[in-house]
Amino acid sequence: MATTTPLSRRRTAGPSYEDIVRSVRAGDIKPVYYLMGDEAYYIDRVAGFIVDTLLPPEERDYNLITCFGPDTDIDSLMAAAKRYPMGGRWLVIVVKEAQHLRQVDRLDRYLQQPQPSTVLVMCHKNGTLDRRLKVSALIARTGVLFESRRLYDSQLPAFVRDYLKRRRVAA
């Protein structure tokens, strides 16, 4: 009988950081990435990886829109998401502090027919999207609904070891 560890339970709950990185590198780009949870490290890493992979530095002035949840409304966000990229393949919109975005459930109108050249990255830290909302099911179906859970103390040594290995630092 196989035992389950907290990491294996986390994997079945949704895609992991590694799964998202692997699919973006393979060219499987989704129209929306809703990154949420208590562990802000992975939320920032995924958002940064998507921007770095899809937009070369010379395209970021035109094709990267960064906005903050408290300072924007859902209508202007949907209008920006319907735009086309300028001189590039992708328009990337990063919404930081998405937990403060009001009426996020109205995003379902955009998700029913998303713009194929737009990638919407929502960064919702220190909490999660209410999974009872219709918009969360639409995000999971058309894009990626990623939950970054806080690491247990018993997982920290393996995390540090893997981090140092990725950085090619001798441990």
mmCIF file of C-alpha atoms in Angstrom:
data_model
loop_
_atom_site.group_PDB
_atom_site.id
_atom_site.type_symbol
_atom_site.label_atom_id
_atom_site.label_comp_id
_atom_site.label_asym_id
_atom_site.label_seq_id
_atom_site.Cartn_x
_atom_site.Cartn_y
_atom_site.Cartn_z
ATOM 1 C CA MET A 1 0.000 0.000 0.000
ATOM 2 C CA ALA A 2 1.452 3.340 -1.027
ATOM 3 C CA THR A 3 1.592 6.169 1.426
ATOM 4 C CA THR A 4 0.974 9.729 0.440
ATOM 5 C CA THR A 5 3.189 12.603 1.459
ATOM 6 C CA PRO A 6 2.131 16.236 1.616
ATOM 7 C CA LEU A 7 3.969 16.865 -1.673
ATOM 8 C CA SER A 8 2.118 14.108 -3.522
ATOM 9 C CA ARG A 9 -1.215 15.361 -2.218
ATOM 10 C CA ARG A 10 -0.293 18.827 -3.417
ATOM 11 C CA ARG A 11 0.403 17.533 -6.919
ATOM 12 C CA THR A 12 -3.049 16.021 -7.298
ATOM 13 C CA ALA A 13 -4.679 19.298 -6.252
ATOM 14 C CA GLY A 14 -3.503 21.046 -9.433
ATOM 15 C CA PRO A 15 -0.444 21.726 -11.539
ATOM 16 C CA SER A 16 2.862 22.202 -9.764
ATOM 17 C CA TYR A 17 5.464 24.865 -10.467
ATOM 18 C CA GLU A 18 7.485 22.327 -12.459
ATOM 19 C CA ASP A 19 4.427 21.331 -14.524
ATOM 20 C CA ILE A 20 3.772 24.945 -15.498
ATOM 21 C CA VAL A 21 7.415 25.608 -16.388
ATOM 22 C CA ARG A 22 7.549 22.430 -18.471
ATOM 23 C CA SER A 23 4.374 23.264 -20.420
ATOM 24 C CA VAL A 24 5.427 26.886 -21.105
ATOM 25 C CA ARG A 25 8.839 25.716 -22.324
ATOM 26 C CA ALA A 26 7.084 23.203 -24.595
ATOM 27 C CA GLY A 27 5.017 26.022 -26.111
ATOM 28 C CA ASP A 28 1.716 25.074 -24.468
ATOM 29 C CA ILE A 29 0.697 28.614 -23.538
ATOM 30 C CA LYS A 30 -2.644 29.096 -21.797
ATOM 31 C CA PRO A 31 -4.687 32.317 -22.050
ATOM 32 C CA VAL A 32 -4.890 32.768 -18.269
ATOM 33 C CA TYR A 33 -2.715 31.798 -15.311
ATOM 34 C CA TYR A 34 -4.339 32.383 -11.936
ATOM 35 C CA LEU A 35 -1.555 32.044 -9.354
ATOM 36 C CA MET A 36 -2.768 32.007 -5.775
ATOM 37 C CA GLY A 37 -1.793 30.833 -2.329
ATOM 38 C CA ASP A 38 0.196 31.472 0.804
ATOM 39 C CA GLU A 39 3.661 30.862 -0.665
ATOM 40 C CA ALA A 40 4.455 34.046 -2.597
ATOM 41 C CA TYR A 41 7.828 32.708 -3.780
ATOM 42 C CA TYR A 42 6.318 30.352 -6.366
ATOM 43 C CA ILE A 43 3.718 32.888 -7.473
ATOM 44 C CA ASP A 44 6.459 35.402 -8.265
ATOM 45 C CA ARG A 45 8.636 32.729 -9.909
ATOM 46 C CA VAL A 46 5.872 31.532 -12.258
ATOM 47 C CA ALA A 47 4.847 35.078 -13.201
ATOM 48 C CA GLY A 48 8.449 36.082 -13.859
ATOM 49 C CA PHE A 49 9.131 32.919 -15.838
ATOM 50 C CA ILE A 50 6.128 33.497 -18.102
ATOM 51 C CA VAL A 51 7.162 37.100 -18.803
ATOM 52 C CA ASP A 52 10.812 36.163 -19.402
ATOM 53 C CA THR A 53 9.893 33.259 -21.698
ATOM 54 C CA LEU A 54 7.242 34.946 -23.819
ATOM 55 C CA LEU A 55 8.627 38.465 -24.141
ATOM 56 C CA PRO A 56 12.162 39.382 -25.156
ATOM 57 C CA PRO A 57 13.412 42.520 -23.358
ATOM 58 C CA GLU A 58 12.921 44.723 -26.430
ATOM 59 C CA GLU A 59 9.197 43.857 -26.622
ATOM 60 C CA ARG A 60 8.353 44.503 -22.968
ATOM 61 C CA ASP A 61 7.798 48.230 -23.397
ATOM 62 C CA TYR A 62 4.925 47.562 -25.790
ATOM 63 C CA ASN A 63 3.615 44.103 -24.945
ATOM 64 C CA LEU A 64 3.807 43.913 -21.159
ATOM 65 C CA ILE A 65 1.100 45.520 -19.073
ATOM 66 C CA THR A 66 1.510 45.426 -15.294
ATOM 67 C CA CYS A 67 -1.353 46.588 -13.131
ATOM 68 C CA PHE A 68 -2.308 46.339 -9.489
ATOM 69 C CA GLY A 69 -5.597 44.962 -8.184
ATOM 70 C CA PRO A 70 -6.539 47.929 -5.981
ATOM 71 C CA ASP A 71 -5.845 50.400 -8.811
ATOM 72 C CA THR A 72 -7.731 48.722 -11.650
ATOM 73 C CA ASP A 73 -11.228 47.517 -12.370
ATOM 74 C CA ILE A 74 -12.352 44.384 -14.176
ATOM 75 C CA ASP A 75 -13.734 46.269 -17.193
ATOM 76 C CA SER A 76 -10.434 47.996 -18.014
ATOM 77 C CA LEU A 77 -8.623 44.688 -17.463
ATOM 78 C CA MET A 78 -10.888 42.899 -19.949
ATOM 79 C CA ALA A 79 -10.508 45.757 -22.449
ATOM 80 C CA ALA A 80 -6.720 45.513 -22.206
ATOM 81 C CA ALA A 81 -6.865 41.733 -22.600
ATOM 82 C CA LYS A 82 -8.764 42.089 -25.877
ATOM 83 C CA ARG A 83 -5.966 44.145 -27.456
ATOM 84 C CA TYR A 84 -3.468 42.756 -29.909
ATOM 85 C CA PRO A 85 0.305 42.710 -29.339
ATOM 86 C CA MET A 86 2.446 45.317 -31.078
ATOM 87 C CA GLY A 87 5.210 43.851 -33.207
ATOM 88 C CA GLY A 88 5.335 40.561 -31.331
ATOM 89 C CA ARG A 89 3.495 37.331 -30.813
ATOM 90 C CA TRP A 90 2.234 37.828 -27.234
ATOM 91 C CA LEU A 91 0.616 40.496 -25.105
ATOM 92 C CA VAL A 92 1.243 39.655 -21.440
ATOM 93 C CA ILE A 93 -0.842 41.277 -18.705
ATOM 94 C CA VAL A 94 0.337 40.775 -15.123
ATOM 95 C CA VAL A 95 -2.117 41.684 -12.370
ATOM 96 C CA LYS A 96 -0.297 41.991 -9.067
ATOM 97 C CA GLU A 97 -2.292 41.942 -5.832
ATOM 98 C CA ALA A 98 -5.210 40.321 -7.661
ATOM 99 C CA GLN A 99 -6.798 39.527 -4.294
ATOM 100 C CA HIS A 100 -7.866 43.193 -4.185
ATOM 101 C CA LEU A 101 -9.492 43.127 -7.621
ATOM 102 C CA ARG A 102 -13.219 43.655 -7.207
ATOM 103 C CA GLN A 103 -15.835 41.693 -9.144
ATOM 104 C CA VAL A 104 -13.373 39.059 -10.366
ATOM 105 C CA ASP A 105 -16.350 36.810 -11.092
ATOM 106 C CA ARG A 106 -17.162 39.089 -14.065
ATOM 107 C CA LEU A 107 -13.981 37.845 -15.731
ATOM 108 C CA ASP A 108 -16.016 34.862 -16.939
ATOM 109 C CA ARG A 109 -17.228 36.944 -19.903
ATOM 110 C CA TYR A 110 -13.655 37.258 -21.171
ATOM 111 C CA LEU A 111 -12.784 33.636 -20.407
ATOM 112 C CA GLN A 112 -15.593 32.293 -22.553
ATOM 113 C CA GLN A 113 -13.750 33.623 -25.612
ATOM 114 C CA PRO A 114 -10.219 34.755 -24.668
ATOM 115 C CA GLN A 115 -7.924 36.568 -27.056
ATOM 116 C CA PRO A 116 -5.484 33.926 -28.396
ATOM 117 C CA SER A 117 -2.485 36.279 -28.393
ATOM 118 C CA THR A 118 -3.022 37.541 -24.818
ATOM 119 C CA VAL A 119 -1.690 35.867 -21.695
ATOM 120 C CA LEU A 120 -3.324 37.080 -18.480
ATOM 121 C CA VAL A 121 -1.310 36.360 -15.316
ATOM 122 C CA MET A 122 -3.171 37.008 -12.062
ATOM 123 C CA CYS A 123 -1.073 37.021 -8.861
ATOM 124 C CA HIS A 124 -3.304 36.453 -5.820
ATOM 125 C CA LYS A 125 -1.127 36.249 -2.698
ATOM 126 C CA ASN A 126 -1.996 35.286 0.877
ATOM 127 C CA GLY A 127 -5.248 33.584 0.025
ATOM 128 C CA THR A 128 -7.119 31.723 -2.655
ATOM 129 C CA LEU A 129 -9.892 32.333 -5.127
ATOM 130 C CA ASP A 130 -13.269 31.053 -3.990
ATOM 131 C CA ARG A 131 -13.600 27.767 -5.864
ATOM 132 C CA ARG A 132 -17.383 27.965 -5.699
ATOM 133 C CA LEU A 133 -17.358 30.813 -8.218
ATOM 134 C CA LYS A 134 -18.075 30.011 -11.857
ATOM 135 C CA VAL A 135 -14.942 31.910 -12.868
ATOM 136 C CA SER A 136 -12.670 29.481 -11.007
ATOM 137 C CA ALA A 137 -14.062 26.548 -13.005
ATOM 138 C CA LEU A 138 -13.585 28.520 -16.233
ATOM 139 C CA ILE A 139 -10.001 29.365 -15.309
ATOM 140 C CA ALA A 140 -9.247 25.724 -14.549
ATOM 141 C CA ARG A 141 -10.780 24.654 -17.865
ATOM 142 C CA THR A 142 -9.276 27.296 -20.189
ATOM 143 C CA GLY A 143 -6.084 28.113 -18.324
ATOM 144 C CA VAL A 144 -4.115 27.253 -15.218
ATOM 145 C CA LEU A 145 -5.373 27.538 -11.654
ATOM 146 C CA PHE A 146 -2.218 27.209 -9.544
ATOM 147 C CA GLU A 147 -2.242 27.081 -5.759
ATOM 148 C CA SER A 148 1.063 27.662 -4.009
ATOM 149 C CA ARG A 149 0.796 26.184 -0.543
ATOM 150 C CA ARG A 150 3.138 27.049 2.284
ATOM 151 C CA LEU A 151 5.913 24.511 2.720
ATOM 152 C CA TYR A 152 5.990 22.351 5.822
ATOM 153 C CA ASP A 153 9.107 22.572 7.983
ATOM 154 C CA SER A 154 9.953 19.007 7.015
ATOM 155 C CA GLN A 155 10.018 20.043 3.319
ATOM 156 C CA LEU A 156 12.477 22.921 3.748
ATOM 157 C CA PRO A 157 15.738 20.884 3.562
ATOM 158 C CA ALA A 158 14.721 19.325 0.233
ATOM 159 C CA PHE A 159 13.612 22.746 -1.056
ATOM 160 C CA VAL A 160 16.942 24.350 -0.127
ATOM 161 C CA ARG A 161 18.892 21.455 -1.648
ATOM 162 C CA ASP A 162 16.941 21.689 -4.927
ATOM 163 C CA TYR A 163 17.274 25.480 -4.969
ATOM 164 C CA LEU A 164 21.049 25.264 -4.555
ATOM 165 C CA LYS A 165 21.234 22.552 -7.197
ATOM 166 C CA ARG A 166 19.337 24.758 -9.696
ATOM 167 C CA ARG A 167 21.705 27.627 -8.900
ATOM 168 C CA ARG A 168 24.691 25.294 -9.294
ATOM 169 C CA VAL A 169 25.985 26.117 -5.841
ATOM 170 C CA ALA A 170 27.916 23.420 -4.003
ATOM 171 C CA ALA A 171 26.115 22.405 -0.833
#
